[in-house]
Amino acid sequence: MSARTAAIRLARTAGARVASQRTFSALATATRPIVSRQAAVPAGVRGVKTINFGGTSEVVHERGDWPREKLLDYFKNDTLAMIGYGSQGYGQGLNLRDNGLNVIVGVRKNGTSWKAAIEDGWVPGENLFDVNEAISKGTIVMNLLSDAAQSETWAEIKPLLTEGKTLYFAHGFSPVFKALTKVETPANLDVILVAPKGSGRTVRSLFKEGRGINSSYAVWNDVTGKAEEKAIALAVAVGSGYVYQTTFEREVNSDLYGERGCLMGGIHGMFLAQYEVLRENGHTPSEAFNETVEEATQSLYPLIGKYGMDYMYDACSTTARRGALDWYPRFKDALKPVFEDLYESVKNGSETQRSLDFNSAPDYRVKLEAELETIRNMEIWRVGKEVRKLRPENN
């Protein structure tokens, strides 16, 4: 199916305004999760819902449960020490600051992250400190260093995590694979997790748009009896729109699995395979790219994201729909063994070990840049750079 076909169908739908509204309304009603108020909602809590996700009920917490005034009161005696200022540190740190909370940043003095933090308005000696000083000042220590850096610095950081503090992670990697990372968390602290489902840049941009990213939360250790409540409140404070419960183990397994699968590795491999077959059969670079990547990302994937897979099928031609319905089971059957191997590799720690070995090597940046340069130089992505220039918004 071409992008033009989908565009024509959508234009026709838009033209029949009343019918369109009825169609969308019916679709929304049919696909909307079944929502009911939680049977026993704690006093003073609003918006907590039990939602039926395909037959499984889950409790979902929303931003409305924790308005800004409630966050300010809840954290009025806390200093949130953001350790690390990479992608997540940037997004979560600025959102916390904009929410009015007392947040400080801890990074290596005069390093790259230190300079980046200053550019974003963090002030040395006021809310920007070296790592050790930030931890000593913080009541909630948010360890957002890279996974490899958490492992490398843990021996120095752990003694600073004194009783009464809370330890916060954005990924279950270090505690779950502690046999490999050596990150053995203190038993006398609340240890919690908030994992935004996107990059730190997206955490920031969605917050600025007034929307909010979806995030999961988990409790590893609850000393005070308030660890779960604290995690939910922090999830909203860092910019989440809604929050669902998980465990450290489930979070890290699903995260590593997803990144290597449909989110990044798997989709890149699929794009390359389709593009190469088209090129090998005489199709031009621009045609191969448009049929593989451009139509997917600009026409079809947005429909899936907004309305669902069933809507995407309905929005395409009958020929395209028939072919897709016939072929998706074959792709599923061919790919499921690969995904099973991938999940096992994540679960048994093989992926963790590989990540630690590579990211801890002194020359890892050089090797990483070489791999990324290989991707930049692939024909498919060089063609994509030129195709993007042709988009109307770029002219």
Short mmCIF file of C-alpha atoms in Angstrom, two decimals:
data_model
loop_
_atom_site.label_atom_id
_atom_site.label_comp_id
_atom_site.label_asym_id
_atom_site.label_seq_id
_atom_site.Cartn_x
_atom_site.Cartn_y
_atom_site.Cartn_z
CA MET A 1 0.00 0.00 0.00
CA SER A 2 1.31 3.47 -0.83
CA ALA A 3 1.27 6.50 1.44
CA ARG A 4 -0.94 8.12 -1.20
CA THR A 5 -3.58 5.39 -0.77
CA ALA A 6 -3.69 5.90 2.98
CA ALA A 7 -3.80 9.68 2.53
CA ILE A 8 -6.75 9.45 0.11
CA ARG A 9 -8.68 7.21 2.48
CA LEU A 10 -8.04 9.55 5.40
CA ALA A 11 -9.02 12.58 3.27
CA ARG A 12 -12.30 10.92 2.38
CA THR A 13 -12.88 10.18 6.03
CA ALA A 14 -12.15 13.79 6.97
CA GLY A 15 -14.52 15.00 4.23
CA ALA A 16 -17.45 13.11 5.69
CA ARG A 17 -17.18 14.97 8.97
CA VAL A 18 -20.30 13.72 10.72
CA ALA A 19 -19.75 10.11 9.66
CA SER A 20 -16.11 10.41 10.71
CA GLN A 21 -17.02 11.62 14.15
CA ARG A 22 -19.44 8.74 14.58
CA THR A 23 -16.83 6.26 13.36
CA PHE A 24 -14.14 7.56 15.70
CA SER A 25 -16.60 7.66 18.57
CA ALA A 26 -17.65 4.06 17.96
CA LEU A 27 -14.03 2.97 17.60
CA ALA A 28 -13.02 4.75 20.77
CA THR A 29 -15.87 3.12 22.65
CA ALA A 30 -14.96 -0.30 21.31
CA THR A 31 -11.25 -0.04 22.07
CA ARG A 32 -11.27 1.97 25.29
CA PRO A 33 -10.16 -0.05 28.37
CA ILE A 34 -12.90 -0.81 30.86
CA VAL A 35 -12.44 1.59 33.78
CA SER A 36 -13.85 1.35 37.24
CA ARG A 37 -13.04 3.04 40.50
CA GLN A 38 -10.85 0.99 42.77
CA ALA A 39 -12.95 -0.84 45.32
CA ALA A 40 -11.15 0.66 48.31
CA VAL A 41 -9.60 4.00 47.38
CA PRO A 42 -7.60 5.52 50.25
CA ALA A 43 -9.17 8.65 51.71
CA GLY A 44 -7.97 11.83 50.02
CA VAL A 45 -6.74 10.07 46.89
CA ARG A 46 -8.44 10.98 43.65
CA GLY A 47 -8.14 9.44 40.23
CA VAL A 48 -6.82 6.01 41.22
CA LYS A 49 -8.41 3.54 38.82
CA THR A 50 -8.59 -0.16 38.23
CA ILE A 51 -8.42 -0.73 34.48
CA ASN A 52 -9.18 -3.94 32.65
CA PHE A 53 -6.33 -4.46 30.20
CA GLY A 54 -7.47 -7.27 27.91
CA GLY A 55 -8.94 -9.25 30.78
CA THR A 56 -6.33 -8.43 33.44
CA SER A 57 -7.13 -5.75 36.03
CA GLU A 58 -4.38 -3.34 37.04
CA VAL A 59 -4.31 -0.27 39.26
CA VAL A 60 -3.18 2.86 37.44
CA HIS A 61 -2.16 6.11 39.14
CA GLU A 62 -2.55 9.38 37.28
CA ARG A 63 -0.99 12.81 37.42
CA GLY A 64 -4.25 14.11 38.88
CA ASP A 65 -3.60 12.04 42.01
CA TRP A 66 -0.58 14.23 42.77
CA PRO A 67 -1.19 17.88 41.84
CA ARG A 68 1.75 20.24 42.17
CA GLU A 69 0.63 21.60 45.52
CA LYS A 70 0.44 18.10 46.96
CA LEU A 71 3.93 17.28 45.63
CA LEU A 72 5.38 20.44 47.16
CA ASP A 73 3.88 19.56 50.53
CA TYR A 74 4.89 15.89 50.35
CA PHE A 75 8.53 16.66 49.53
CA LYS A 76 8.82 19.88 51.54
CA ASN A 77 11.51 18.43 53.83
CA ASP A 78 13.42 16.58 51.10
CA THR A 79 16.44 17.35 48.97
CA LEU A 80 16.43 15.30 45.79
CA ALA A 81 20.01 14.57 44.74
CA MET A 82 20.14 13.76 41.01
CA ILE A 83 23.34 11.76 40.50
CA GLY A 84 24.30 11.81 36.83
CA TYR A 85 23.19 14.21 34.12
CA GLY A 86 22.80 12.07 31.03
CA SER A 87 19.55 11.68 29.13
CA GLN A 88 17.36 10.73 32.11
CA GLY A 89 19.15 13.06 34.51
CA TYR A 90 18.52 15.95 32.15
CA GLY A 91 14.83 15.18 31.64
CA GLN A 92 13.90 14.21 35.17
CA GLY A 93 16.07 16.88 36.79
CA LEU A 94 14.62 19.79 34.82
CA ASN A 95 11.07 18.54 35.34
CA LEU A 96 11.60 18.29 39.09
CA ARG A 97 13.05 21.79 39.10
CA ASP A 98 10.11 23.17 37.10
CA ASN A 99 7.74 21.47 39.55
CA GLY A 100 9.33 23.55 42.29
CA LEU A 101 10.97 20.74 44.25
CA ASN A 102 14.31 21.10 45.98
CA VAL A 103 16.52 19.20 43.51
CA ILE A 104 20.29 19.29 43.17
CA VAL A 105 22.59 17.67 40.61
CA GLY A 106 25.71 15.66 41.42
CA VAL A 107 28.28 15.00 38.69
CA ARG A 108 32.05 14.97 38.24
CA LYS A 109 33.28 18.52 38.65
CA ASN A 110 34.28 20.26 35.40
CA GLY A 111 33.43 17.18 33.32
CA THR A 112 31.18 17.10 30.26
CA SER A 113 28.01 16.63 32.34
CA TRP A 114 29.04 19.43 34.70
CA LYS A 115 29.31 21.83 31.77
CA ALA A 116 26.02 20.62 30.29
CA ALA A 117 24.26 21.17 33.63
CA ILE A 118 25.56 24.74 33.83
CA GLU A 119 24.24 25.39 30.32
CA ASP A 120 20.82 24.25 31.56
CA GLY A 121 20.87 26.70 34.43
CA TRP A 122 22.22 24.63 37.31
CA VAL A 123 24.46 26.76 39.52
CA PRO A 124 27.69 25.42 41.11
CA GLY A 125 27.54 25.60 44.89
CA GLU A 126 23.79 26.27 44.83
CA ASN A 127 22.19 23.27 43.12
CA LEU A 128 25.18 21.73 41.31
CA PHE A 129 27.79 19.77 43.28
CA ASP A 130 30.24 16.96 42.85
CA VAL A 131 28.79 13.49 43.38
CA ASN A 132 29.86 12.94 46.99
CA GLU A 133 28.66 16.34 48.20
CA ALA A 134 25.32 15.95 46.43
CA ILE A 135 24.74 12.55 48.04
CA SER A 136 25.61 13.91 51.49
CA LYS A 137 23.07 16.72 51.04
CA GLY A 138 20.32 14.55 49.55
CA THR A 139 17.54 12.80 51.45
CA ILE A 140 16.46 11.07 48.23
CA VAL A 141 19.45 9.93 46.16
CA MET A 142 18.47 9.42 42.53
CA ASN A 143 21.16 7.25 40.96
CA LEU A 144 20.85 8.00 37.25
CA LEU A 145 24.40 7.21 36.26
CA SER A 146 24.78 4.83 33.34
CA ASP A 147 24.49 1.13 34.21
CA ALA A 148 28.23 0.61 33.78
CA ALA A 149 29.04 3.74 35.83
CA GLN A 150 26.75 2.59 38.65
CA SER A 151 28.76 -0.61 38.88
CA GLU A 152 32.11 1.18 38.73
CA THR A 153 31.24 3.81 41.37
CA TRP A 154 29.19 1.70 43.78
CA ALA A 155 32.03 1.01 46.24
CA GLU A 156 32.47 4.76 46.67
CA ILE A 157 28.80 5.67 46.74
CA LYS A 158 27.41 2.99 49.06
CA PRO A 159 29.05 4.26 52.30
CA LEU A 160 27.44 7.66 51.67
CA LEU A 161 23.94 6.17 51.66
CA THR A 162 23.32 6.63 55.36
CA GLU A 163 20.23 5.56 57.27
CA GLY A 164 17.18 7.70 56.60
CA LYS A 165 17.93 8.34 52.95
CA THR A 166 15.97 6.87 50.04
CA LEU A 167 17.73 5.28 47.07
CA TYR A 168 16.05 5.76 43.68
CA PHE A 169 16.76 4.03 40.37
CA ALA A 170 15.30 4.57 36.90
CA HIS A 171 16.20 1.04 35.80
CA GLY A 172 16.32 -2.32 37.59
CA PHE A 173 19.63 -3.29 35.97
CA SER A 174 22.06 -2.77 38.86
CA PRO A 175 20.14 -4.30 41.81
CA VAL A 176 18.65 -7.21 39.84
CA PHE A 177 21.98 -8.31 38.34
CA LYS A 178 23.93 -7.53 41.51
CA ALA A 179 26.05 -10.70 41.12
CA LEU A 180 27.50 -9.03 38.03
CA THR A 181 27.22 -5.31 38.90
CA LYS A 182 28.20 -5.68 42.60
CA VAL A 183 25.44 -3.18 43.46
CA GLU A 184 24.23 -4.61 46.78
CA THR A 185 21.77 -2.03 48.10
CA PRO A 186 21.69 -1.17 51.83
CA ALA A 187 19.09 -3.09 53.82
CA ASN A 188 18.22 -0.10 56.02
CA LEU A 189 16.99 2.21 53.22
CA ASP A 190 13.88 2.50 51.11
CA VAL A 191 14.93 1.48 47.60
CA ILE A 192 12.53 2.38 44.80
CA LEU A 193 12.34 2.62 41.03
CA VAL A 194 10.61 4.91 38.54
CA ALA A 195 11.17 3.91 34.92
CA PRO A 196 9.86 6.32 32.28
CA LYS A 197 8.97 4.50 29.06
CA GLY A 198 11.10 6.69 26.82
CA SER A 199 14.31 8.65 26.59
CA GLY A 200 15.05 11.53 28.93
CA ARG A 201 14.55 13.93 26.02
CA THR A 202 11.02 12.58 25.59
CA VAL A 203 10.39 12.78 29.35
CA ARG A 204 11.26 16.47 29.09
CA SER A 205 9.42 17.31 25.86
CA LEU A 206 6.16 15.62 26.90
CA PHE A 207 6.30 17.41 30.26
CA LYS A 208 6.75 20.77 28.51
CA GLU A 209 3.79 19.95 26.27
CA GLY A 210 1.67 19.42 29.37
CA ARG A 211 1.14 15.74 28.61
CA GLY A 212 3.51 13.46 30.51
CA ILE A 213 5.14 10.13 29.70
CA ASN A 214 3.87 6.80 31.02
CA SER A 215 6.14 5.20 33.62
CA SER A 216 6.37 2.09 35.76
CA TYR A 217 7.30 2.06 39.43
CA ALA A 218 8.55 -0.62 41.81
CA VAL A 219 9.74 -1.13 45.37
CA TRP A 220 12.88 -3.12 46.10
CA ASN A 221 13.07 -2.42 49.82
CA ASP A 222 10.48 -0.79 52.11
CA VAL A 223 11.83 0.24 55.50
CA THR A 224 9.52 3.16 56.26
CA GLY A 225 6.28 1.62 55.02
CA LYS A 226 5.97 4.56 52.63
CA ALA A 227 8.23 3.40 49.81
CA GLU A 228 5.40 2.72 47.35
CA GLU A 229 3.70 6.04 47.99
CA LYS A 230 7.05 7.80 47.60
CA ALA A 231 7.72 6.06 44.29
CA ILE A 232 4.32 7.03 42.86
CA ALA A 233 4.74 10.64 43.97
CA LEU A 234 8.22 10.82 42.44
CA ALA A 235 6.95 9.29 39.22
CA VAL A 236 4.52 12.17 38.84
CA ALA A 237 7.10 14.71 39.98
CA VAL A 238 9.60 13.69 37.27
CA GLY A 239 6.97 14.13 34.57
CA SER A 240 4.78 11.04 34.29
CA GLY A 241 1.21 11.25 33.03
CA TYR A 242 0.19 7.88 34.41
CA VAL A 243 2.02 5.23 36.38
CA TYR A 244 1.66 1.46 36.67
CA GLN A 245 3.21 -1.03 39.07
CA THR A 246 5.94 -3.51 38.23
CA THR A 247 8.90 -5.16 39.96
CA PHE A 248 12.59 -4.43 39.52
CA GLU A 249 12.97 -7.82 37.83
CA ARG A 250 10.09 -7.36 35.39
CA GLU A 251 11.19 -3.84 34.55
CA VAL A 252 14.74 -4.72 33.63
CA ASN A 253 13.79 -7.88 31.74
CA SER A 254 11.11 -6.14 29.67
CA ASP A 255 13.29 -3.08 29.09
CA LEU A 256 16.38 -4.89 27.84
CA TYR A 257 14.18 -7.25 25.81
CA GLY A 258 12.19 -4.45 24.21
CA GLU A 259 15.22 -2.35 23.30
CA ARG A 260 16.84 -5.28 21.55
CA GLY A 261 13.56 -6.32 19.94
CA CYS A 262 10.76 -4.25 18.39
CA LEU A 263 11.90 -0.89 19.74
CA MET A 264 15.37 -0.76 18.21
CA GLY A 265 17.36 -3.84 17.24
CA GLY A 266 14.54 -5.88 15.74
CA ILE A 267 12.99 -3.05 13.78
CA HIS A 268 16.37 -1.96 12.42
CA GLY A 269 17.08 -5.50 11.26
CA MET A 270 13.64 -5.73 9.64
CA PHE A 271 14.10 -2.41 7.82
CA LEU A 272 17.49 -3.52 6.51
CA ALA A 273 16.21 -6.90 5.30
CA GLN A 274 13.27 -5.42 3.39
CA TYR A 275 15.36 -2.60 1.92
CA GLU A 276 18.11 -4.94 0.74
CA VAL A 277 15.67 -7.31 -0.99
CA LEU A 278 14.08 -4.39 -2.84
CA ARG A 279 17.48 -3.10 -3.95
CA GLU A 280 18.60 -6.57 -5.04
CA ASN A 281 15.49 -6.77 -7.21
CA GLY A 282 16.19 -3.56 -9.09
CA HIS A 283 14.30 -0.96 -7.09
CA THR A 284 15.90 2.47 -6.78
CA PRO A 285 17.24 3.68 -3.41
CA SER A 286 14.49 6.27 -2.99
CA GLU A 287 11.73 3.79 -3.83
CA ALA A 288 13.18 1.16 -1.49
CA PHE A 289 13.45 3.67 1.36
CA ASN A 290 9.98 5.12 0.84
CA GLU A 291 8.35 1.69 0.76
CA THR A 292 10.34 0.48 3.78
CA VAL A 293 10.83 3.35 6.22
CA GLU A 294 9.11 6.53 5.12
CA GLU A 295 5.65 5.06 4.63
CA ALA A 296 5.96 3.14 7.89
CA THR A 297 7.06 6.05 10.07
CA GLN A 298 5.11 8.85 8.40
CA SER A 299 1.85 7.14 7.43
CA LEU A 300 1.16 3.83 9.14
CA TYR A 301 2.95 3.81 12.51
CA PRO A 302 1.30 7.09 13.56
CA LEU A 303 -2.08 5.48 12.90
CA ILE A 304 -1.13 2.47 15.03
CA GLY A 305 0.06 4.75 17.82
CA LYS A 306 -3.06 6.88 17.78
CA TYR A 307 -5.82 4.36 17.06
CA GLY A 308 -4.41 0.81 17.12
CA MET A 309 -3.49 -1.93 14.67
CA ASP A 310 -7.10 -2.66 13.71
CA TYR A 311 -7.61 0.94 12.65
CA MET A 312 -4.44 0.83 10.55
CA TYR A 313 -5.82 -2.21 8.71
CA ASP A 314 -9.09 -0.38 8.11
CA ALA A 315 -7.26 2.68 6.76
CA CYS A 316 -5.43 0.79 3.98
CA SER A 317 -6.58 -0.68 0.67
CA THR A 318 -8.32 -4.06 0.51
CA THR A 319 -5.30 -5.48 -1.34
CA ALA A 320 -2.86 -4.28 1.30
CA ARG A 321 -5.14 -5.49 4.08
CA ARG A 322 -5.45 -8.98 2.56
CA GLY A 323 -1.69 -9.34 2.15
CA ALA A 324 -0.94 -8.12 5.65
CA LEU A 325 -3.47 -10.46 7.22
CA ASP A 326 -2.02 -13.40 5.28
CA TRP A 327 1.62 -12.67 6.05
CA TYR A 328 1.70 -11.50 9.67
CA PRO A 329 1.32 -15.06 11.08
CA ARG A 330 4.33 -16.19 9.03
CA PHE A 331 6.43 -13.32 10.36
CA LYS A 332 5.29 -14.11 13.90
CA ASP A 333 6.15 -17.79 13.57
CA ALA A 334 9.55 -17.00 12.04
CA LEU A 335 10.46 -14.36 14.61
CA LYS A 336 9.11 -15.87 17.84
CA PRO A 337 12.08 -18.27 18.26
CA VAL A 338 14.44 -15.28 17.95
CA PHE A 339 12.47 -13.40 20.60
CA GLU A 340 12.49 -16.45 22.88
CA ASP A 341 16.28 -16.66 22.59
CA LEU A 342 16.51 -12.93 23.23
CA TYR A 343 14.38 -13.06 26.37
CA GLU A 344 16.40 -15.95 27.77
CA SER A 345 19.61 -14.05 27.08
CA VAL A 346 18.23 -11.09 29.02
CA LYS A 347 16.86 -13.19 31.88
CA ASN A 348 20.04 -15.23 32.45
CA GLY A 349 22.27 -12.15 32.57
CA SER A 350 24.12 -12.68 29.31
CA GLU A 351 22.99 -9.30 27.98
CA THR A 352 23.98 -7.64 31.24
CA GLN A 353 27.45 -9.16 31.16
CA ARG A 354 27.95 -8.13 27.54
CA SER A 355 26.84 -4.57 28.30
CA LEU A 356 29.10 -4.29 31.34
CA ASP A 357 32.09 -5.72 29.49
CA PHE A 358 31.69 -3.39 26.52
CA ASN A 359 30.69 -0.20 28.35
CA SER A 360 33.40 -0.58 30.99
CA ALA A 361 36.23 -0.95 28.47
CA PRO A 362 38.55 2.08 28.30
CA ASP A 363 38.11 2.30 24.52
CA TYR A 364 34.36 1.73 24.45
CA ARG A 365 33.58 5.21 23.08
CA VAL A 366 35.93 4.66 20.17
CA LYS A 367 34.42 1.24 19.41
CA LEU A 368 30.88 2.58 19.80
CA GLU A 369 31.56 5.45 17.43
CA ALA A 370 32.94 3.03 14.86
CA GLU A 371 29.74 0.94 15.03
CA LEU A 372 27.54 4.02 14.77
CA GLU A 373 29.59 5.29 11.85
CA THR A 374 28.92 2.00 10.07
CA ILE A 375 25.18 2.59 10.50
CA ARG A 376 25.46 6.21 9.32
CA ASN A 377 27.23 5.05 6.18
CA MET A 378 24.67 2.38 5.26
CA GLU A 379 22.94 3.25 2.02
CA ILE A 380 19.49 3.03 3.58
CA TRP A 381 20.21 5.76 6.12
CA ARG A 382 22.14 7.97 3.70
CA VAL A 383 19.12 7.76 1.40
CA GLY A 384 16.84 8.54 4.35
CA LYS A 385 18.73 11.75 5.06
CA GLU A 386 17.96 12.97 1.54
CA VAL A 387 14.34 11.78 1.61
CA ARG A 388 13.68 13.69 4.84
CA LYS A 389 14.83 16.90 3.16
CA LEU A 390 11.94 16.51 0.69
CA ARG A 391 9.26 16.57 3.37
CA PRO A 392 7.15 19.75 3.05
CA GLU A 393 7.99 20.88 6.57
CA ASN A 394 11.69 20.85 5.69
CA ASN A 395 11.35 23.02 2.58
#
